[in-house]
């Protein structure tokens, strides 16, 4: 079944299929778990100032509350998908959700920065095990094609709306209770899902095969080494032995990853996927986009709470211009993609994103939300929507069915690790210019770094992306793929 079929109207069945009630419950349980995973990427964002005040992180190290989760999630995501193939999606989903729930409980109880970062790492590991199984379990739980289409539509809605819900929910929980409840809330929900899943969710068939454990550990270790080094450069300096060693370890582990993927019989990343120039360019653009955007989330939270005096709930609501502009623009991106092709859309999106972050770099202590934040955030949302769909289409275009899962996992991994590295770089720039007791010093340079990321995405598009309108050039995405990505995003 293709996702393209999901966009076509179908007649409602006159009779419910057998076990329809059990199937509906199974779909609901899996979607609740997906919502938890998506929410956790943003739910703690608006609580960051309270976490800093309570545990005493500091300007740069505070970013580890976000990066510990995204590094573990992104670094182990491909391995999590492979484990699900071999041991069964439901079993690995349950184990992942148990680890995620335990990490949430430990995070809510954390008394030191190290304890919270360790708990967030646990959450990321659990999410990496559970997330790759969600789509497979949705399709196996649905009793017929119509039910699968509805489940996929709900999956798209949960995935696209989860980030915005997380910001508002995190603000509400922090306002009426404590930042700890942004983590504690996962515990009862996770326990209920773990208890009910075996009763209502159907296990998937197992496949024989080996695991690329070395590749997974090298990817995660290399990313952690680079992010750790970047975050600590303001304190230790760029030309110190500690910095050189950190970068050397990161590069060596990434080189080990490349060597392993070329030789392993069951690599996490199919080498042929990264030999296509346009696909590599699209993945680089995605990494730069996620790095710039996640850094904006980190910095704007500090500004609206520390300078404008917003509470956590109002800070979450303050991000709605970004989320709503993405949603509104995504309604027309399929038509734009069909008319102008991915390269032109990405050029416009990259240029627009550069302007948005250059605009944000002008914020000061005397500015208001409407004057300094609302406009550039809405513009960044439009630019992000113009970039996301063509990047996804190019990444998945021309991939054989047997490698589609690997290509999709590669895209998701790039999103997570690109966001973590981007936050590390930009927060490092912010910390280098920070003044104790003040919020704004360092922000101008940090947002200009975000603008530089966007400009690099524009340059990569111009240099590496060479597909035109769908069907007009070799390797260009087909109309069917464009419509399938649109259906999934909706």
Short mmCIF file of N, CA, C and O in Angstrom, two decimals, residues 95 148 214 350 359 389 418:
data_model
loop_
_atom_site.label_atom_id
_atom_site.label_comp_id
_atom_site.label_asym_id
_atom_site.label_seq_id
_atom_site.Cartn_x
_atom_site.Cartn_y
_atom_site.Cartn_z
N UNK A 95 10.41 -2.35 25.02
CA UNK A 95 11.67 -2.12 25.74
C UNK A 95 12.06 -0.64 25.66
O UNK A 95 12.45 -0.02 26.66
N UNK A 148 -5.82 1.60 7.85
CA UNK A 148 -4.41 1.98 7.75
C UNK A 148 -4.27 3.41 7.27
O UNK A 148 -3.42 4.17 7.77
N UNK A 214 29.00 -1.58 16.02
CA UNK A 214 30.16 -0.69 15.94
C UNK A 214 29.79 0.61 15.24
O UNK A 214 30.15 1.71 15.68
N UNK A 350 16.06 28.84 1.53
CA UNK A 350 17.34 29.17 2.16
C UNK A 350 17.57 30.67 2.27
O UNK A 350 18.04 31.16 3.31
N UNK A 359 17.41 39.10 10.78
CA UNK A 359 16.44 40.00 11.44
C UNK A 359 16.43 39.76 12.95
O UNK A 359 16.47 40.71 13.75
N UNK A 389 9.78 19.87 2.62
CA UNK A 389 9.23 18.90 1.66
C UNK A 389 10.19 18.59 0.52
O UNK A 389 10.41 17.41 0.21
N UNK A 418 21.97 16.80 13.28
CA UNK A 418 22.17 18.16 12.79
C UNK A 418 21.69 19.20 13.78
O UNK A 418 22.34 20.22 14.01
#
